[in-house]
Coordinates of C-alpha atoms in Angstrom, one line a residue:
X1 CA 17.8 15.6 56.3
X2 CA 18.0 12.1 57.1
X3 CA 19.9 11.4 60.4
X4 CA 21.2 8.5 62.3
X5 CA 21.6 9.6 65.9
X6 CA 24.3 12.2 65.3
X7 CA 23.2 14.6 62.6
X8 CA 24.4 18.1 63.3
X9 CA 23.6 21.3 61.3
X10 CA 25.7 24.3 61.8
X11 CA 24.1 27.7 61.2
X12 CA 25.9 31.0 61.1
X13 CA 23.4 33.6 61.7
X14 CA 24.0 37.3 61.4
X15 CA 21.4 39.0 63.8
X16 CA 22.4 42.6 62.9
X17 CA 19.9 45.2 64.0
X18 CA 18.3 42.8 66.2
X19 CA 17.3 44.0 69.7
X20 CA 15.7 40.7 70.9
X21 CA 17.2 38.1 73.4
X22 CA 18.0 34.7 71.7
X23 CA 17.8 31.5 73.6
X24 CA 19.8 29.0 71.7
X25 CA 20.2 25.6 73.6
X26 CA 17.4 24.9 76.1
X27 CA 19.8 22.2 77.5
X28 CA 22.3 24.8 78.4
X29 CA 22.4 26.6 81.7
X30 CA 20.6 29.9 81.7
X31 CA 23.7 31.9 82.1
X32 CA 25.1 30.5 78.8
X33 CA 21.7 30.0 76.9
X34 CA 20.9 33.6 76.7
X35 CA 22.8 36.4 74.7
X36 CA 23.0 39.9 75.9
X37 CA 21.2 42.7 73.8
X38 CA 23.4 43.5 70.7
X39 CA 23.9 47.0 69.6
X40 CA 23.0 48.3 66.2
X41 CA 26.7 49.0 65.4
X42 CA 28.3 45.9 66.6
X43 CA 26.0 42.9 65.9
X44 CA 26.6 39.5 67.3
X45 CA 27.6 36.6 65.2
X46 CA 25.5 33.7 66.4
X47 CA 26.2 30.0 65.7
X48 CA 23.5 27.4 66.6
X49 CA 23.2 23.7 66.2
X50 CA 20.2 21.7 65.2
X51 CA 20.3 17.8 66.1
X52 CA 22.8 16.1 68.4
X53 CA 26.3 17.5 68.7
X54 CA 29.2 15.3 67.2
X55 CA 30.8 15.1 70.9
X56 CA 27.2 13.8 72.3
X57 CA 26.7 11.3 69.7
X58 CA 26.4 7.5 70.6
X59 CA 25.3 4.3 68.6
X60 CA 21.6 3.9 68.5
X61 CA 19.0 2.5 66.1
X62 CA 17.0 5.6 66.3
X63 CA 16.4 7.4 62.9
X64 CA 15.9 11.2 63.0
X65 CA 14.5 13.1 60.1
X66 CA 14.7 16.8 59.9
X67 CA 12.5 18.7 57.3
X68 CA 12.7 22.1 56.1
X69 CA 13.9 24.7 58.9
X70 CA 12.8 28.2 59.2
X71 CA 13.5 31.1 61.7
X72 CA 11.0 34.0 61.9
X73 CA 11.7 37.2 63.7
X74 CA 8.2 37.6 64.9
X75 CA 5.3 35.1 66.1
X76 CA 2.8 33.8 63.8
X77 CA -0.9 33.5 64.3
X78 CA -3.0 30.4 64.2
X79 CA -4.1 30.8 60.5
X80 CA -0.6 31.5 59.4
X81 CA 0.6 28.2 61.2
X82 CA -2.2 26.3 59.6
X83 CA -1.3 27.6 56.2
X84 CA 2.3 26.6 56.9
X85 CA 1.4 23.2 57.9
X86 CA -1.0 22.6 54.9
X87 CA 2.1 23.6 52.6
X88 CA 3.8 20.4 53.8
X89 CA 7.4 19.4 53.9
X90 CA 7.9 19.6 50.0
X91 CA 7.5 23.4 50.3
X92 CA 10.7 25.2 50.3
X93 CA 10.2 28.8 49.6
X94 CA 10.2 32.1 51.7
X95 CA 6.4 32.2 52.2
X96 CA 6.1 35.2 50.2
X97 CA 3.6 34.1 47.5
X98 CA 2.8 30.4 48.2
X99 CA 0.6 28.7 45.5
X100 CA -2.6 27.1 46.8
X101 CA -2.2 23.2 46.4
X102 CA -5.9 22.4 47.4
X103 CA -9.2 24.1 48.4
X104 CA -8.6 23.6 52.2
X105 CA -5.5 25.8 52.0
X106 CA -7.3 28.2 50.1
X107 CA -10.2 28.4 52.6
X108 CA -7.5 29.3 55.3
X109 CA -6.4 32.7 54.2
X110 CA -7.8 33.6 50.9
X111 CA -11.1 32.9 48.8
X112 CA -9.1 32.8 45.5
X113 CA -9.0 29.8 43.2
X114 CA -6.7 26.9 43.4
X115 CA -3.3 27.7 41.9
X116 CA -3.5 31.5 42.6
X117 CA -0.6 32.6 45.0
X118 CA -1.3 33.7 48.5
X119 CA -0.5 37.1 50.1
X120 CA 2.9 36.9 51.9
X121 CA 2.4 34.6 55.1
X122 CA 5.4 36.3 56.9
X123 CA 6.8 39.9 56.3
X124 CA 9.9 39.8 54.0
X125 CA 12.1 41.3 56.5
X126 CA 11.1 38.9 59.3
X127 CA 12.2 35.7 57.6
X128 CA 15.7 35.3 59.2
X129 CA 16.7 32.1 57.4
X130 CA 15.3 28.9 55.7
X131 CA 17.2 25.7 54.9
X132 CA 16.0 22.6 53.1
X133 CA 17.4 19.7 51.2
X134 CA 16.3 21.2 48.1
X135 CA 19.3 23.5 47.7
X136 CA 22.5 21.5 48.5
X137 CA 25.9 22.2 47.4
X138 CA 28.9 20.1 48.0
X139 CA 32.1 22.0 48.5
X140 CA 35.4 21.9 50.4
X141 CA 36.6 24.0 53.2
X142 CA 39.0 25.8 50.8
X143 CA 36.2 26.6 48.6
X144 CA 34.0 27.8 51.4
X145 CA 36.7 30.4 52.2
X146 CA 35.8 32.0 48.9
X147 CA 32.3 32.6 50.0
X148 CA 32.4 32.8 53.9
X149 CA 34.5 35.1 55.9
X150 CA 37.8 33.8 57.5
X151 CA 36.1 33.5 60.9
X152 CA 33.1 31.6 59.5
X153 CA 35.5 29.3 57.6
X154 CA 37.6 28.6 60.6
X155 CA 34.4 27.8 62.6
X156 CA 33.1 25.5 60.2
X157 CA 36.4 23.7 59.9
X158 CA 36.6 23.4 63.8
X159 CA 33.1 21.8 63.9
X160 CA 34.0 19.4 61.2
X161 CA 37.6 18.6 62.7
X162 CA 39.2 19.6 59.4
X163 CA 42.0 21.8 58.6
X164 CA 41.3 25.5 57.5
X165 CA 43.0 24.6 54.0
X166 CA 41.5 21.4 53.5
X167 CA 40.8 21.0 49.9
X168 CA 39.7 17.3 49.7
X169 CA 36.9 16.4 52.3
X170 CA 33.5 17.2 50.8
X171 CA 31.2 19.5 52.9
X172 CA 27.6 19.6 52.2
X173 CA 26.2 23.2 52.3
X174 CA 22.5 24.0 52.4
X175 CA 21.9 27.5 51.2
X176 CA 19.6 30.0 52.9
X177 CA 16.5 30.2 50.9
X178 CA 15.7 33.7 52.1
X179 CA 19.0 35.2 51.7
X180 CA 17.8 37.3 48.7
X181 CA 15.0 38.9 50.6
X182 CA 15.0 42.6 51.8
X183 CA 16.0 43.2 55.3
X184 CA 19.0 42.8 57.5
X185 CA 22.1 40.8 56.9
X186 CA 21.3 37.1 56.8
X187 CA 23.4 33.9 57.0
X188 CA 24.4 32.2 53.9
X189 CA 23.0 29.0 55.0
X190 CA 23.9 25.7 57.0
X191 CA 26.7 23.1 56.8
X192 CA 25.8 19.5 57.6
X193 CA 28.1 18.0 60.1
X194 CA 28.7 14.3 60.4
X195 CA 29.0 11.8 57.7
X196 CA 28.3 8.3 59.0
X197 CA 24.7 7.2 58.3
X198 CA 23.9 10.7 57.1
X199 CA 22.1 11.8 53.8
X200 CA 20.0 14.5 52.5
X201 CA 17.0 14.4 50.2
X202 CA 14.0 16.3 49.2
X203 CA 10.7 15.0 50.3
X204 CA 8.0 14.7 47.7
X205 CA 4.5 13.2 47.9
X206 CA 4.2 9.7 46.3
X207 CA 1.7 11.2 43.8
X208 CA 4.5 13.6 42.4
X209 CA 7.1 10.8 42.3
X210 CA 5.1 8.3 40.5
X211 CA 6.0 9.7 37.1
X212 CA 9.6 8.8 37.5
X213 CA 8.9 5.1 38.1
X214 CA 6.4 4.3 35.5
X215 CA 3.4 6.5 35.9
X216 CA 0.0 5.3 36.4
X217 CA 1.0 2.0 34.4
X218 CA 2.4 0.9 37.8
X219 CA -0.8 1.2 39.6
X220 CA -2.7 -0.5 36.8
X221 CA -0.1 -3.3 37.1
X222 CA -1.1 -3.6 40.9
X223 CA -4.7 -4.0 39.7
X224 CA -3.8 -6.7 37.3
X225 CA -1.8 -8.6 39.7
X226 CA -4.6 -8.8 42.4
X227 CA -6.1 -12.2 42.9
X228 CA -8.2 -11.6 46.0
X229 CA -10.8 -9.1 47.2
X230 CA -8.5 -7.5 49.5
X231 CA -5.7 -7.2 47.1
X232 CA -7.9 -5.7 44.4
X233 CA -9.5 -3.2 46.9
X234 CA -6.1 -2.1 48.1
X235 CA -4.9 -1.6 44.3
X236 CA -8.1 0.4 43.4
X237 CA -7.6 2.5 46.5
X238 CA -4.0 3.3 45.6
X239 CA -5.0 4.2 42.1
X240 CA -7.9 6.4 43.3
X241 CA -5.5 8.3 45.5
X242 CA -2.9 8.8 42.8
X243 CA -5.2 9.8 40.1
X244 CA -7.6 11.9 42.4
X245 CA -4.7 14.1 43.8
X246 CA -2.5 14.4 40.7
X247 CA -3.7 16.1 37.5
X248 CA -0.8 14.8 35.5
X249 CA -1.8 11.4 36.4
X250 CA -5.3 12.0 35.4
X251 CA -4.3 13.3 32.0
X252 CA -1.9 10.4 31.4
X253 CA -4.9 8.0 32.2
X254 CA -6.8 9.9 29.6
X255 CA -4.1 10.1 27.0
X256 CA -3.1 6.5 27.2
X257 CA -6.5 4.9 27.4
X258 CA -5.9 3.9 31.1
X259 CA -9.4 3.9 31.9
X260 CA -10.3 1.4 29.0
X261 CA -7.5 -0.8 30.4
X262 CA -8.8 -0.5 34.0
X263 CA -12.3 -1.6 32.7
X264 CA -10.8 -4.6 30.9
X265 CA -9.0 -5.6 34.1
X266 CA -12.1 -5.1 36.2
X267 CA -14.0 -7.3 33.5
X268 CA -11.7 -10.2 34.1
X269 CA -11.9 -9.8 37.9
X270 CA -15.8 -9.5 38.1
X271 CA -16.0 -12.2 40.5
X272 CA -13.9 -10.2 43.0
X273 CA -15.8 -7.0 42.7
X274 CA -18.0 -5.9 45.9
X275 CA -19.6 -2.9 46.8
X276 CA -16.5 -1.2 48.3
X277 CA -14.7 -1.7 45.0
X278 CA -17.7 -0.3 43.0
X279 CA -17.7 2.7 45.4
X280 CA -14.0 3.2 44.7
X281 CA -14.9 3.3 41.0
X282 CA -17.6 6.0 41.7
X283 CA -14.7 8.0 43.3
X284 CA -12.4 7.5 40.5
X285 CA -14.9 8.8 37.9
X286 CA -15.9 11.7 40.2
X287 CA -19.6 10.7 40.7
X288 CA -19.4 9.4 44.4
X289 CA -21.6 12.2 45.8
X290 CA -24.6 11.7 43.5
X291 CA -26.7 12.1 46.7
X292 CA -26.0 15.7 46.7
X293 CA -27.6 18.3 44.4
X294 CA -24.4 19.5 43.0
X295 CA -23.3 16.1 41.6
X296 CA -22.3 15.8 38.0
X297 CA -20.0 13.9 35.6
X298 CA -16.7 15.6 35.9
X299 CA -14.9 13.2 33.6
X300 CA -16.9 11.9 30.8
X301 CA -14.1 9.9 29.5
X302 CA -13.7 7.9 32.7
X303 CA -17.6 7.6 33.0
X304 CA -17.8 6.2 29.7
X305 CA -15.0 3.7 29.9
X306 CA -15.7 2.5 33.3
X307 CA -19.4 2.9 34.5
X308 CA -21.1 3.2 31.0
X309 CA -19.5 0.2 29.6
X310 CA -21.9 -2.4 31.0
X311 CA -19.9 -5.4 29.7
X312 CA -17.5 -4.5 32.6
X313 CA -20.2 -5.2 35.1
X314 CA -22.2 -7.9 33.5
X315 CA -20.3 -10.6 35.2
X316 CA -20.8 -9.1 38.8
X317 CA -23.5 -9.9 41.1
X318 CA -27.1 -8.4 40.6
X319 CA -26.7 -6.5 43.7
X320 CA -23.6 -4.7 42.2
X321 CA -25.5 -4.2 38.9
X322 CA -28.6 -2.7 40.7
X323 CA -26.2 -0.5 42.8
X324 CA -24.7 0.9 39.4
X325 CA -28.0 1.3 38.0
X326 CA -29.3 3.1 40.9
X327 CA -26.2 5.4 40.6
X328 CA -27.2 6.1 37.0
X329 CA -30.9 7.1 38.1
X330 CA -29.6 9.4 40.9
X331 CA -27.3 11.2 38.4
X332 CA -30.0 11.7 35.9
X333 CA -32.9 12.6 38.2
X334 CA -31.7 13.7 41.7
X335 CA -29.1 16.3 40.8
X336 CA -29.0 19.9 40.0
X337 CA -27.1 19.1 36.8
X338 CA -29.3 16.4 35.5
X339 CA -29.9 18.0 32.2
X340 CA -26.0 17.9 31.5
X341 CA -25.8 14.4 32.8
X342 CA -28.6 13.1 30.6
X343 CA -26.9 14.8 27.5
X344 CA -23.7 13.0 28.5
X345 CA -25.3 9.5 28.8
X346 CA -27.2 10.0 25.6
X347 CA -23.9 10.9 23.9
X348 CA -22.3 7.6 25.3
X349 CA -25.2 5.5 23.9
X350 CA -26.2 4.2 27.4
X351 CA -29.8 3.6 26.3
X352 CA -28.4 1.3 23.6
X353 CA -26.3 -0.5 25.9
X354 CA -29.1 -1.0 28.3
X355 CA -31.2 -2.4 25.7
X356 CA -28.7 -4.9 24.9
X357 CA -28.6 -5.8 28.5
X358 CA -32.2 -6.6 28.5
X359 CA -31.7 -9.5 25.9
X360 CA -30.0 -11.3 28.9
X361 CA -32.5 -13.9 30.1
X362 CA -30.6 -14.4 33.4
X363 CA -31.5 -11.1 34.6
X364 CA -33.8 -11.0 37.7
X365 CA -37.0 -9.3 37.6
X366 CA -35.7 -6.5 39.9
X367 CA -32.8 -5.8 37.7
X368 CA -34.9 -5.6 34.8
X369 CA -37.1 -3.1 36.4
X370 CA -34.1 -1.1 37.3
X371 CA -32.9 -0.9 33.8
X372 CA -36.4 0.2 32.6
X373 CA -36.4 2.9 35.3
X374 CA -33.1 4.3 34.1
X375 CA -34.2 4.2 30.4
X376 CA -37.4 5.9 31.3
X377 CA -35.6 8.7 33.1
X378 CA -33.3 9.3 30.1
X379 CA -36.0 9.2 27.5
X380 CA -38.3 11.2 29.6
X381 CA -35.9 14.3 29.5
X382 CA -36.9 15.6 26.0
X383 CA -34.3 13.8 23.9
X384 CA -33.7 15.0 20.3
X385 CA -35.0 13.3 17.2
X386 CA -31.5 11.9 16.5
X387 CA -31.4 10.4 19.9
X388 CA -34.6 8.6 19.4
X389 CA -33.4 7.3 15.8
X390 CA -30.4 6.0 17.6
X391 CA -32.5 4.1 20.0
X392 CA -34.7 2.6 17.3
X393 CA -31.9 1.6 15.0
X394 CA -30.2 -0.3 17.9
X395 CA -33.2 -2.0 18.8

């Protein structure tokens, strides 16, 4: 919920069968802040406010944002709290079977694979209520009377300074996301009070919203518009963050030839490429950890269109070219999956491309030696007869 100084959310909570003391407003005196023990036959109807009450509002430039709000009837442990934090503000479920979003969340509570649901974080009957901007409904007070009781409707109308039979003023209702769960009676939800400078929205990570504004072509457009080293680095970093954290964006890049387009753009901006931008390219392809034993080529399409296309890097400095060749050498010789990596580079005809690069008389002795080392590592790993014929035909 987006608030400008005087947001008020009104909750009607039914604490039936609850034998705990409830402290509502810390700003209230103790004699009014605590509720007595309710009985099992006459439960109390409790109202609570989140935000600044309408009567206490004043003009201010302060912006208040309230994310999803939950109330549990039991304390949570540090692991559960960490898992809830990892779910982020875009989660609006009831914590009964949250889906893993990344491996860090998986390691907190379960060894299961990413995408597998976790066991319930909170017992079903202990989730009192949960509200988020993902479940809004706009009604009038007269329409609310068909869902709420007469007492509830009168209380809501009084909080909003409306008549109980008002059928014109819109009232925004946020439904209780845990209303359907097993357990005692629960509130139907919350009513947003106050309208000036107030709106509700559902937060989503940028990587999930990109598809609605053009997809990865927007990020490629940023790369195309870069005219300085800093601008190119920033646009490449944004592209890496989007593609590396969104499988939909990665598949779109593969489907539309986005990696080829990026290679063409980098070829035209070779004079701006430095070591940091090359490292971002390694990260985008997925081979940045070549110094570790488990490094492999996870995305052959991106590797072929960006790294194995030596024309992209032919206009860069020789230091950049030697760094790229050293990266090839590490992937082929210093990793546990070197056999698979070698097969990938043979299929991409990397040896043929390296032979063509040797025809460039402008190459220094050090760069020529690096090319020969990479070729020796590839051909020294028992290539097939077809691979050797391909090399001979290209030469």
